[in-house]
Amino acid sequence: MPKRGLITKQPIRHLALSSMRIRPDHSVWDIGTGSGSVAIEAAKQCWQGQVYTLESNNDCYESIEANIAAHATDNVQLLKVKAPEELASLPQPKSVFIGGSRGEMAAILDSCWQRLADDGVIVATAVTIDSVAELHTWSKQRNVKALVQMVSVSQGVPLAHYTRYQAENPIHLFIFDKRLQTELHSENNND
């Protein structure tokens, strides 16, 4: 487990990865990778492609590298930089996951949206009200429609000889699908 629990929990990873529509030959970006959990699962889905994962927290590097090695995902390249640095030099992504922004959410989204393939998807998670506000504001200011979901997961935990539910922190998923934007712009131009 990385320091401060910097891992996207399994149910959220599954929702995010399914929303990203990853194919075997895709190029995927994982920004603010934390432990590398999303990058590793994405790499298994795009086994003929490449995952570029960015992290600026020095405390995370050892666990990310260990996780990449443990899962034999040699198609994951760790970039030890703070996004949006280096994004302009990476191959065009079909899918982007943003798990952390270090206060650069708007700049990261601008870079990702500009570089994203016409049929690509960005999935961003937000665990704080501040991140939710940043994502929502970016969406409104750029006129980019988002599918927004708030996901609450509770896990069964023992209580004497019973089982009770323990709620985890709710997570917001913002899904920006370029195909949807093209359809919306076409509809608006036809009106």
Tab-separated table of C-alpha atoms in Angstrom:
chain	number	residue	atom	x	y	z
A	1	MET	CA	0.000	0.000	0.000
A	2	PRO	CA	1.476	3.369	-0.964
A	3	LYS	CA	1.815	6.153	1.575
A	4	ARG	CA	-1.448	7.894	2.524
A	5	GLY	CA	-3.417	5.202	0.665
A	6	LEU	CA	-2.750	6.647	-2.799
A	7	ILE	CA	-4.542	3.912	-4.679
A	8	THR	CA	-7.692	3.982	-6.754
A	9	LYS	CA	-9.876	1.335	-5.134
A	10	GLN	CA	-10.969	-1.666	-7.196
A	11	PRO	CA	-14.636	-0.711	-7.804
A	12	ILE	CA	-13.599	2.768	-8.984
A	13	ARG	CA	-10.817	1.336	-11.182
A	14	HIS	CA	-13.329	-0.971	-12.849
A	15	LEU	CA	-15.771	1.869	-13.567
A	16	ALA	CA	-13.010	4.168	-14.809
A	17	LEU	CA	-11.349	1.540	-17.004
A	18	SER	CA	-14.628	0.432	-18.577
A	19	SER	CA	-15.448	4.086	-19.328
A	20	MET	CA	-12.043	4.540	-20.992
A	21	ARG	CA	-12.859	1.954	-23.713
A	22	ILE	CA	-9.272	0.697	-23.916
A	23	ARG	CA	-8.363	-1.538	-26.873
A	24	PRO	CA	-5.271	-3.763	-27.297
A	25	ASP	CA	-3.283	-1.268	-29.411
A	26	HIS	CA	-4.198	1.970	-27.594
A	27	SER	CA	-1.934	4.604	-26.138
A	28	VAL	CA	-3.093	5.476	-22.610
A	29	TRP	CA	-2.046	8.217	-20.202
A	30	ASP	CA	-2.395	7.894	-16.407
A	31	ILE	CA	-1.784	11.229	-14.693
A	32	GLY	CA	-1.193	11.356	-10.953
A	33	THR	CA	-0.756	7.607	-10.851
A	34	GLY	CA	-0.252	7.191	-7.079
A	35	SER	CA	0.470	3.456	-6.850
A	36	GLY	CA	0.141	2.712	-10.566
A	37	SER	CA	-2.975	0.561	-10.088
A	38	VAL	CA	-4.928	2.097	-12.997
A	39	ALA	CA	-1.853	2.124	-15.262
A	40	ILE	CA	-1.191	-1.558	-14.578
A	41	GLU	CA	-4.762	-2.648	-15.307
A	42	ALA	CA	-4.847	-0.418	-18.398
A	43	ALA	CA	-1.574	-1.996	-19.582
A	44	LYS	CA	-3.143	-5.443	-19.408
A	45	GLN	CA	-5.972	-4.226	-21.633
A	46	CYS	CA	-3.701	-2.482	-24.157
A	47	TRP	CA	-1.096	-5.214	-24.260
A	48	GLN	CA	-0.023	-4.208	-27.798
A	49	GLY	CA	-0.037	-0.519	-26.890
A	50	GLN	CA	1.662	1.652	-24.292
A	51	VAL	CA	0.708	3.295	-21.004
A	52	TYR	CA	2.482	6.485	-19.979
A	53	THR	CA	2.071	7.160	-16.305
A	54	LEU	CA	3.035	10.452	-14.680
A	55	GLU	CA	3.739	10.998	-11.000
A	56	SER	CA	5.546	13.854	-9.251
A	57	ASN	CA	5.540	12.476	-5.687
A	58	ASN	CA	8.977	10.994	-4.950
A	59	ASP	CA	7.469	8.850	-2.189
A	60	CYS	CA	5.424	6.929	-4.788
A	61	TYR	CA	8.180	5.901	-7.216
A	62	GLU	CA	9.407	2.820	-5.393
A	63	SER	CA	5.928	1.301	-5.038
A	64	ILE	CA	4.980	2.171	-8.644
A	65	GLU	CA	8.122	0.502	-9.992
A	66	ALA	CA	7.600	-2.525	-7.741
A	67	ASN	CA	3.972	-2.851	-8.879
A	68	ILE	CA	4.928	-2.598	-12.560
A	69	ALA	CA	7.545	-5.337	-12.067
A	70	ALA	CA	5.245	-7.545	-9.952
A	71	HIS	CA	2.549	-7.455	-12.637
A	72	ALA	CA	5.023	-7.850	-15.534
A	73	THR	CA	3.514	-4.852	-17.324
A	74	ASP	CA	6.549	-3.825	-19.348
A	75	ASN	CA	4.352	-1.605	-21.523
A	76	VAL	CA	4.053	0.932	-18.684
A	77	GLN	CA	6.495	3.833	-18.804
A	78	LEU	CA	6.786	5.872	-15.598
A	79	LEU	CA	7.551	9.552	-16.094
A	80	LYS	CA	8.726	11.216	-12.904
A	81	VAL	CA	7.312	14.656	-13.663
A	82	LYS	CA	4.477	16.942	-12.630
A	83	ALA	CA	1.774	17.135	-15.279
A	84	PRO	CA	1.216	18.851	-17.625
A	85	GLU	CA	5.007	18.643	-18.183
A	86	GLU	CA	5.971	16.137	-20.878
A	87	LEU	CA	2.412	15.666	-22.173
A	88	ALA	CA	3.218	17.462	-25.444
A	89	SER	CA	6.009	14.959	-26.156
A	90	LEU	CA	3.910	11.806	-25.641
A	91	PRO	CA	2.082	9.902	-28.401
A	92	GLN	CA	-1.557	10.902	-28.868
A	93	PRO	CA	-3.754	9.112	-26.312
A	94	LYS	CA	-7.001	7.292	-26.955
A	95	SER	CA	-7.699	7.179	-23.206
A	96	VAL	CA	-6.598	9.346	-20.297
A	97	PHE	CA	-7.087	8.759	-16.584
A	98	ILE	CA	-6.517	11.655	-14.187
A	99	GLY	CA	-6.208	10.477	-10.608
A	100	GLY	CA	-4.374	13.512	-9.254
A	101	SER	CA	-3.487	16.996	-10.436
A	102	ARG	CA	-1.399	18.692	-7.747
A	103	GLY	CA	-3.348	21.904	-8.318
A	104	GLU	CA	-2.927	21.878	-12.108
A	105	MET	CA	-6.313	20.438	-13.091
A	106	ALA	CA	-7.257	23.062	-15.710
A	107	ALA	CA	-3.833	22.988	-17.383
A	108	ILE	CA	-3.798	19.177	-17.387
A	109	LEU	CA	-7.311	18.979	-18.841
A	110	ASP	CA	-6.467	21.579	-21.499
A	111	SER	CA	-3.377	19.606	-22.579
A	112	CYS	CA	-5.169	16.263	-22.527
A	113	TRP	CA	-8.253	17.509	-24.372
A	114	GLN	CA	-6.131	19.118	-27.077
A	115	ARG	CA	-4.052	15.974	-27.636
A	116	LEU	CA	-6.861	13.422	-27.198
A	117	ALA	CA	-7.858	11.396	-30.277
A	118	ASP	CA	-11.197	12.361	-31.855
A	119	ASP	CA	-12.775	9.177	-30.479
A	120	GLY	CA	-10.929	9.357	-27.153
A	121	VAL	CA	-12.059	9.567	-23.541
A	122	ILE	CA	-10.766	11.319	-20.433
A	123	VAL	CA	-11.827	9.960	-17.044
A	124	ALA	CA	-10.970	12.053	-13.991
A	125	THR	CA	-11.630	11.148	-10.382
A	126	ALA	CA	-12.255	13.631	-7.611
A	127	VAL	CA	-12.289	12.876	-3.896
A	128	THR	CA	-12.391	16.476	-2.648
A	129	ILE	CA	-14.970	19.196	-3.121
A	130	ASP	CA	-12.185	21.365	-4.532
A	131	SER	CA	-11.372	18.855	-7.283
A	132	VAL	CA	-15.059	18.433	-8.107
A	133	ALA	CA	-15.352	22.229	-8.431
A	134	GLU	CA	-12.241	22.406	-10.651
A	135	LEU	CA	-13.522	19.680	-12.976
A	136	HIS	CA	-17.023	21.155	-13.132
A	137	THR	CA	-15.694	24.670	-13.760
A	138	TRP	CA	-13.370	23.462	-16.536
A	139	SER	CA	-16.260	21.629	-18.191
A	140	LYS	CA	-18.482	24.712	-18.122
A	141	GLN	CA	-15.793	27.205	-19.179
A	142	ARG	CA	-14.643	25.063	-22.125
A	143	ASN	CA	-18.185	24.006	-23.063
A	144	VAL	CA	-17.162	20.352	-22.818
A	145	LYS	CA	-20.029	18.138	-21.733
A	146	ALA	CA	-19.207	15.694	-18.960
A	147	LEU	CA	-20.907	12.588	-17.723
A	148	VAL	CA	-20.651	12.969	-13.945
A	149	GLN	CA	-21.134	10.132	-11.503
A	150	MET	CA	-20.805	10.067	-7.734
A	151	VAL	CA	-19.908	6.572	-6.635
A	152	SER	CA	-20.393	5.369	-3.075
A	153	VAL	CA	-19.063	1.956	-2.139
A	154	SER	CA	-19.558	0.170	1.153
A	155	GLN	CA	-17.591	-2.912	2.141
A	156	GLY	CA	-18.844	-5.694	4.378
A	157	VAL	CA	-16.909	-5.853	7.662
A	158	PRO	CA	-17.337	-8.137	10.665
A	159	LEU	CA	-19.324	-7.058	13.699
A	160	ALA	CA	-19.258	-9.823	16.298
A	161	HIS	CA	-20.765	-12.789	14.417
A	162	TYR	CA	-22.569	-10.487	11.948
A	163	THR	CA	-21.523	-8.484	8.933
A	164	ARG	CA	-22.145	-4.759	8.637
A	165	TYR	CA	-21.296	-2.237	5.929
A	166	GLN	CA	-18.474	0.294	6.252
A	167	ALA	CA	-18.823	3.190	3.800
A	168	GLU	CA	-15.787	4.411	1.891
A	169	ASN	CA	-15.351	8.021	0.846
A	170	PRO	CA	-17.577	8.778	-2.180
A	171	ILE	CA	-15.717	9.395	-5.430
A	172	HIS	CA	-16.791	11.575	-8.335
A	173	LEU	CA	-16.062	10.382	-11.866
A	174	PHE	CA	-16.010	12.960	-14.658
A	175	ILE	CA	-16.075	11.340	-18.093
A	176	PHE	CA	-15.243	13.555	-21.075
A	177	ASP	CA	-15.958	11.703	-24.332
A	178	LYS	CA	-14.805	13.449	-27.541
A	179	ARG	CA	-17.311	11.481	-29.632
A	180	LEU	CA	-20.123	12.992	-27.562
A	181	GLN	CA	-18.773	16.520	-28.180
A	182	THR	CA	-18.699	15.947	-31.933
A	183	GLU	CA	-22.308	14.736	-31.861
A	184	LEU	CA	-23.384	17.750	-29.790
A	185	HIS	CA	-21.652	20.216	-32.101
A	186	SER	CA	-23.243	18.530	-35.139
A	187	GLU	CA	-26.704	18.777	-33.546
A	188	ASN	CA	-26.146	22.455	-32.676
A	189	ASN	CA	-24.998	23.265	-36.224
A	190	ASN	CA	-28.072	21.560	-37.703
A	191	ASP	CA	-30.511	23.623	-35.595
